[in-house]
C-alpha cells in the first residue's frame, strides 16, 4: 500500500466516524439540535460540523427544520432524522402471532401487518410462508424514494451471533433452523436478506429509542418469559449474544418441568399458561375480572407470581444494580395487582433498596414492540456507517 492510499483510507475512516458521531447526536435529540449544539457537544469546529451535516442532508438521512431565534447571532436550524427515505422491515414470529412492520430512520412506523396464528400447529415452513407474504405486501407500500436498509425477524429464541439461524427456541421449537432458507422477499427486484434476532432484545431497542441512555431490566410475559438488559442504552448481550434469559432462572427447585428441560424455571410459574392454570381462569381478561372481584384463587396466584418474580428479578437487580424494571405482555397488564406485591418482595430482597428506589413500569404496546424493534435493529448499520448511505447520493 502506498502512503497516499493509506492516507486516503485514514481520511475516509475519519470522515465516516465523524458522520456517525454527528448522526448519533441528531438521533439522540432529533428535532431540537442545531449545528452549533453538535459542534459544542462533540468539540468540533462549527464549519466541520456544518460540512458533515450538509452531507447527511444531501444523503437524505437528515432534514433541516424552520430556523428559530436569531435575535443574537445566527438563527438555529433544528435538525431531524429524515422520514421515509431509508426504511427497514421488522418482523416478529411468536407462538400466537406474526407481525410485520416497515419503520424508517426517524423511528416512525410506516406500516403494520398482523396475523393471528398457531405457530406450533402450522410448523416452520407454513409460518415462514405467512411472514414472507406479509413482508412482501408491506414492502409494496413503501414510499417511492425509499431505500431499504434490511430485514430482521424477531423470535423468542437464542439466535446465532451472526443472525443467520435460531440456536434454541424452547417454546417455538425452531432449534437449529435458518428462517432465511424459507424466505423469498424482493424489493424493487433485489432479494432482501433476512437476519434473526432475539425478540425481547428487539423490544428493548424501542425503549432505548425513547430514552437513549436508559438502563433497565425488561421482562415480558407470553407463553414463556422473555427478558433483556440495557446498560446506559447498550443491550447486555454476553459472549454469544445469549445473556439475560431470566425466564429460565430457577425459582422453585423440584417444580414443574420447563420447555427447556430444567425444573422450576421462572416461566413455569409466571408464564401465561402457568398463571392461568394456577388461578383457574381461561384467559387474561377473565383473570383481570376475577382479580377485580377479589377472587381468592386468582389473588393467591398473583401472590405466588410476585414471590417467584421477587426471587428472579431481585437476583438480577442485586447482580446488575438496575433501578428500572419494565414489565410487558401479561406481566404489564397485571401490573395493578402484581406490582405492589412485587415491590414489597424487591424491597426485602435487594440489598440497596433502602438507598435507591426501584421503579416498576408497565410497557404499553408490548406486542408491537418486537417487530418495531426488529426494524430498528435492521437500521443499526445505517447509524454505524452513514457514509455508505450518503456517498452514493453525493456522487450523482
Ligand atoms: Zn426453562
mmCIF file of N, CA and C in Angstrom, residues 69-136:
data_model
loop_
_atom_site.group_PDB
_atom_site.id
_atom_site.type_symbol
_atom_site.label_atom_id
_atom_site.label_comp_id
_atom_site.label_asym_id
_atom_site.label_seq_id
_atom_site.Cartn_x
_atom_site.Cartn_y
_atom_site.Cartn_z
ATOM 1 N N UNK A 69 -35.253 31.561 16.501
ATOM 2 C CA UNK A 69 -34.415 32.520 17.237
ATOM 3 C C UNK A 69 -33.744 33.494 16.288
ATOM 4 N N UNK A 70 -32.549 33.935 16.618
ATOM 5 C CA UNK A 70 -31.811 34.818 15.727
ATOM 6 C C UNK A 70 -31.706 36.241 16.229
ATOM 7 N N UNK A 71 -32.235 36.523 17.441
ATOM 8 C CA UNK A 71 -32.098 37.872 17.984
ATOM 9 C C UNK A 71 -30.621 38.199 18.212
ATOM 10 N N UNK A 72 -29.924 37.225 18.767
ATOM 11 C CA UNK A 72 -28.480 37.380 18.920
ATOM 12 C C UNK A 72 -27.809 36.256 18.145
ATOM 13 N N UNK A 73 -26.905 36.588 17.276
ATOM 14 C CA UNK A 73 -26.212 35.578 16.482
ATOM 15 C C UNK A 73 -27.116 35.022 15.391
ATOM 16 N N UNK A 74 -26.606 33.953 14.748
ATOM 17 C CA UNK A 74 -27.354 33.376 13.629
ATOM 18 C C UNK A 74 -28.516 32.534 14.145
ATOM 19 N N UNK A 75 -29.630 32.485 13.380
ATOM 20 C CA UNK A 75 -30.736 31.630 13.817
ATOM 21 C C UNK A 75 -30.322 30.156 13.798
ATOM 22 N N UNK A 76 -30.857 29.389 14.732
ATOM 23 C CA UNK A 76 -30.537 27.966 14.803
ATOM 24 C C UNK A 76 -31.509 27.167 13.931
ATOM 25 N N UNK A 77 -30.956 26.279 13.123
ATOM 26 C CA UNK A 77 -31.798 25.421 12.288
ATOM 27 C C UNK A 77 -31.859 24.044 12.953
ATOM 28 N N UNK A 78 -33.053 23.644 13.439
ATOM 29 C CA UNK A 78 -33.144 22.335 14.095
ATOM 30 C C UNK A 78 -33.004 21.194 13.080
ATOM 31 N N UNK A 79 -32.297 20.154 13.489
ATOM 32 C CA UNK A 79 -32.040 19.021 12.596
ATOM 33 C C UNK A 79 -32.799 17.791 13.094
ATOM 34 N N UNK A 80 -33.337 17.033 12.140
ATOM 35 C CA UNK A 80 -34.077 15.817 12.500
ATOM 36 C C UNK A 80 -33.636 14.678 11.592
ATOM 37 N N UNK A 81 -33.884 13.465 12.062
ATOM 38 C CA UNK A 81 -33.682 12.310 11.194
ATOM 39 C C UNK A 81 -34.752 12.344 10.106
ATOM 40 N N UNK A 82 -34.360 11.966 8.918
ATOM 41 C CA UNK A 82 -35.240 12.044 7.773
ATOM 42 C C UNK A 82 -36.325 10.962 7.829
ATOM 43 N N UNK A 83 -37.538 11.335 7.475
ATOM 44 C CA UNK A 83 -38.653 10.377 7.483
ATOM 45 C C UNK A 83 -38.856 9.794 6.083
ATOM 46 N N UNK A 84 -39.013 8.493 6.006
ATOM 47 C CA UNK A 84 -39.425 7.836 4.766
ATOM 48 C C UNK A 84 -38.358 7.674 3.693
ATOM 49 N N UNK A 85 -37.107 8.060 3.971
ATOM 50 C CA UNK A 85 -36.078 7.972 2.930
ATOM 51 C C UNK A 85 -35.264 6.676 3.003
ATOM 52 N N UNK A 86 -34.962 6.234 4.246
ATOM 53 C CA UNK A 86 -34.324 4.927 4.440
ATOM 54 C C UNK A 86 -35.250 4.139 5.365
ATOM 55 N N UNK A 87 -35.676 2.978 4.907
ATOM 56 C CA UNK A 87 -36.640 2.191 5.680
ATOM 57 C C UNK A 87 -36.092 0.783 5.906
ATOM 58 N N UNK A 88 -36.721 0.075 6.819
ATOM 59 C CA UNK A 88 -36.351 -1.323 7.045
ATOM 60 C C UNK A 88 -37.604 -2.121 7.357
ATOM 61 N N UNK A 89 -37.428 -3.426 7.273
ATOM 62 C CA UNK A 89 -38.532 -4.333 7.540
ATOM 63 C C UNK A 89 -38.257 -5.005 8.878
ATOM 64 N N UNK A 90 -39.204 -4.922 9.795
ATOM 65 C CA UNK A 90 -39.068 -5.598 11.087
ATOM 66 C C UNK A 90 -40.205 -6.577 11.256
ATOM 67 N N UNK A 91 -39.875 -7.815 11.601
ATOM 68 C CA UNK A 91 -40.915 -8.841 11.756
ATOM 69 C C UNK A 91 -40.773 -9.527 13.093
ATOM 70 N N UNK A 92 -41.887 -10.073 13.565
ATOM 71 C CA UNK A 92 -41.845 -10.906 14.753
ATOM 72 C C UNK A 92 -42.668 -12.158 14.510
ATOM 73 N N UNK A 93 -42.095 -13.308 14.840
ATOM 74 C CA UNK A 93 -42.901 -14.525 14.913
ATOM 75 C C UNK A 93 -42.954 -14.921 16.374
ATOM 76 N N UNK A 94 -44.166 -15.031 16.912
ATOM 77 C CA UNK A 94 -44.325 -15.582 18.239
ATOM 78 C C UNK A 94 -45.297 -16.755 18.137
ATOM 79 N N UNK A 95 -45.596 -17.401 19.245
ATOM 80 C CA UNK A 95 -46.430 -18.604 19.174
ATOM 81 C C UNK A 95 -47.815 -18.310 18.613
ATOM 82 N N UNK A 96 -48.338 -17.115 18.908
ATOM 83 C CA UNK A 96 -49.728 -16.816 18.540
ATOM 84 C C UNK A 96 -49.869 -15.706 17.502
ATOM 85 N N UNK A 97 -48.774 -15.200 16.956
ATOM 86 C CA UNK A 97 -48.907 -14.086 16.022
ATOM 87 C C UNK A 97 -47.678 -13.941 15.128
ATOM 88 N N UNK A 98 -47.939 -13.313 13.970
ATOM 89 C CA UNK A 98 -46.861 -12.804 13.133
ATOM 90 C C UNK A 98 -47.139 -11.319 12.952
ATOM 91 N N UNK A 99 -46.138 -10.505 13.189
ATOM 92 C CA UNK A 99 -46.288 -9.061 12.996
ATOM 93 C C UNK A 99 -45.192 -8.612 12.038
ATOM 94 N N UNK A 100 -45.567 -7.825 11.043
ATOM 95 C CA UNK A 100 -44.577 -7.244 10.129
ATOM 96 C C UNK A 100 -44.742 -5.733 10.173
ATOM 97 N N UNK A 101 -43.615 -5.015 10.181
ATOM 98 C CA UNK A 101 -43.678 -3.549 10.192
ATOM 99 C C UNK A 101 -42.652 -3.001 9.211
ATOM 100 N N UNK A 102 -42.927 -1.825 8.692
ATOM 101 C CA UNK A 102 -41.896 -1.055 7.999
ATOM 102 C C UNK A 102 -41.638 0.179 8.844
ATOM 103 N N UNK A 103 -40.383 0.368 9.245
ATOM 104 C CA UNK A 103 -40.034 1.552 10.030
ATOM 105 C C UNK A 103 -39.008 2.361 9.249
ATOM 106 N N UNK A 104 -38.907 3.653 9.572
ATOM 107 C CA UNK A 104 -37.904 4.475 8.890
ATOM 108 C C UNK A 104 -36.876 4.988 9.888
ATOM 109 N N UNK A 105 -35.890 5.701 9.368
ATOM 110 C CA UNK A 105 -34.775 6.153 10.179
ATOM 111 C C UNK A 105 -35.235 7.048 11.328
ATOM 112 N N UNK A 106 -36.331 7.792 11.124
ATOM 113 C CA UNK A 106 -36.823 8.681 12.182
ATOM 114 C C UNK A 106 -37.495 7.888 13.292
ATOM 115 N N UNK A 107 -37.623 6.577 13.095
ATOM 116 C CA UNK A 107 -38.263 5.730 14.105
ATOM 117 C C UNK A 107 -39.758 5.599 13.910
ATOM 118 N N UNK A 108 -40.287 6.242 12.874
ATOM 119 C CA UNK A 108 -41.730 6.156 12.627
ATOM 120 C C UNK A 108 -42.073 4.798 12.018
ATOM 121 N N UNK A 109 -43.240 4.303 12.389
ATOM 122 C CA UNK A 109 -43.738 3.067 11.801
ATOM 123 C C UNK A 109 -44.606 3.433 10.605
ATOM 124 N N UNK A 110 -44.203 3.001 9.411
ATOM 125 C CA UNK A 110 -44.920 3.390 8.190
ATOM 126 C C UNK A 110 -46.025 2.403 7.833
ATOM 127 N N UNK A 111 -45.916 1.192 8.341
ATOM 128 C CA UNK A 111 -46.956 0.205 8.044
ATOM 129 C C UNK A 111 -46.857 -0.966 8.994
ATOM 130 N N UNK A 112 -48.005 -1.581 9.281
ATOM 131 C CA UNK A 112 -48.052 -2.759 10.157
ATOM 132 C C UNK A 112 -48.994 -3.777 9.526
ATOM 133 N N UNK A 113 -48.586 -5.037 9.509
ATOM 134 C CA UNK A 113 -49.484 -6.119 9.101
ATOM 135 C C UNK A 113 -49.391 -7.209 10.158
ATOM 136 N N UNK A 114 -50.556 -7.730 10.584
ATOM 137 C CA UNK A 114 -50.551 -8.732 11.652
ATOM 138 C C UNK A 114 -51.410 -9.917 11.250
ATOM 139 N N UNK A 115 -51.048 -11.066 11.738
ATOM 140 C CA UNK A 115 -51.912 -12.224 11.543
ATOM 141 C C UNK A 115 -51.828 -13.112 12.782
ATOM 142 N N UNK A 116 -52.994 -13.497 13.302
ATOM 143 C CA UNK A 116 -53.017 -14.427 14.432
ATOM 144 C C UNK A 116 -52.755 -15.827 13.889
ATOM 145 N N UNK A 117 -51.839 -16.551 14.526
ATOM 146 C CA UNK A 117 -51.507 -17.905 14.061
ATOM 147 C C UNK A 117 -51.378 -18.836 15.267
ATOM 148 N N UNK A 118 -51.254 -20.123 14.959
ATOM 149 C CA UNK A 118 -50.792 -21.082 15.963
ATOM 150 C C UNK A 118 -49.510 -21.664 15.377
ATOM 151 N N UNK A 119 -48.379 -21.102 15.794
ATOM 152 C CA UNK A 119 -47.094 -21.444 15.166
ATOM 153 C C UNK A 119 -46.744 -22.913 15.350
ATOM 154 N N UNK A 120 -47.158 -23.506 16.474
ATOM 155 C CA UNK A 120 -46.831 -24.918 16.709
ATOM 156 C C UNK A 120 -47.623 -25.797 15.752
ATOM 157 N N UNK A 121 -48.884 -25.427 15.529
ATOM 158 C CA UNK A 121 -49.746 -26.179 14.641
ATOM 159 C C UNK A 121 -49.291 -26.026 13.180
ATOM 160 N N UNK A 122 -48.925 -24.797 12.805
ATOM 161 C CA UNK A 122 -48.517 -24.525 11.419
ATOM 162 C C UNK A 122 -47.168 -25.144 11.070
ATOM 163 N N UNK A 123 -46.251 -25.084 12.010
ATOM 164 C CA UNK A 123 -44.886 -25.543 11.730
ATOM 165 C C UNK A 123 -44.057 -24.449 11.077
ATOM 166 N N UNK A 124 -42.774 -24.732 10.943
ATOM 167 C CA UNK A 124 -41.789 -23.745 10.494
ATOM 168 C C UNK A 124 -42.068 -23.217 9.085
ATOM 169 N N UNK A 125 -42.239 -24.137 8.125
ATOM 170 C CA UNK A 125 -42.377 -23.717 6.719
ATOM 171 C C UNK A 125 -43.608 -22.852 6.496
ATOM 172 N N UNK A 126 -44.756 -23.304 7.006
ATOM 173 C CA UNK A 126 -46.004 -22.561 6.777
ATOM 174 C C UNK A 126 -45.980 -21.216 7.499
ATOM 175 N N UNK A 127 -45.344 -21.178 8.679
ATOM 176 C CA UNK A 127 -45.248 -19.918 9.409
ATOM 177 C C UNK A 127 -44.391 -18.927 8.622
ATOM 178 N N UNK A 128 -43.263 -19.408 8.103
ATOM 179 C CA UNK A 128 -42.388 -18.514 7.328
ATOM 180 C C UNK A 128 -43.051 -18.079 6.017
ATOM 181 N N UNK A 129 -43.931 -18.937 5.478
ATOM 182 C CA UNK A 129 -44.637 -18.557 4.245
ATOM 183 C C UNK A 129 -45.552 -17.357 4.520
ATOM 184 N N UNK A 130 -46.189 -17.349 5.703
ATOM 185 C CA UNK A 130 -47.052 -16.207 6.060
ATOM 186 C C UNK A 130 -46.195 -14.959 6.279
ATOM 187 N N UNK A 131 -45.056 -15.128 6.960
ATOM 188 C CA UNK A 131 -44.162 -13.984 7.194
ATOM 189 C C UNK A 131 -43.716 -13.387 5.861
ATOM 190 N N UNK A 132 -43.389 -14.254 4.909
ATOM 191 C CA UNK A 132 -42.959 -13.812 3.582
ATOM 192 C C UNK A 132 -44.069 -13.029 2.874
ATOM 193 N N UNK A 133 -45.291 -13.550 2.982
ATOM 194 C CA UNK A 133 -46.430 -12.891 2.321
ATOM 195 C C UNK A 133 -46.694 -11.509 2.925
ATOM 196 N N UNK A 134 -46.714 -11.434 4.268
ATOM 197 C CA UNK A 134 -46.971 -10.138 4.926
ATOM 198 C C UNK A 134 -45.868 -9.128 4.579
ATOM 199 N N UNK A 135 -44.624 -9.616 4.559
ATOM 200 C CA UNK A 135 -43.488 -8.722 4.281
ATOM 201 C C UNK A 135 -43.566 -8.181 2.859
ATOM 202 N N UNK A 136 -43.871 -9.057 1.910
ATOM 203 C CA UNK A 136 -43.964 -8.635 0.515
ATOM 204 C C UNK A 136 -45.047 -7.583 0.335
#
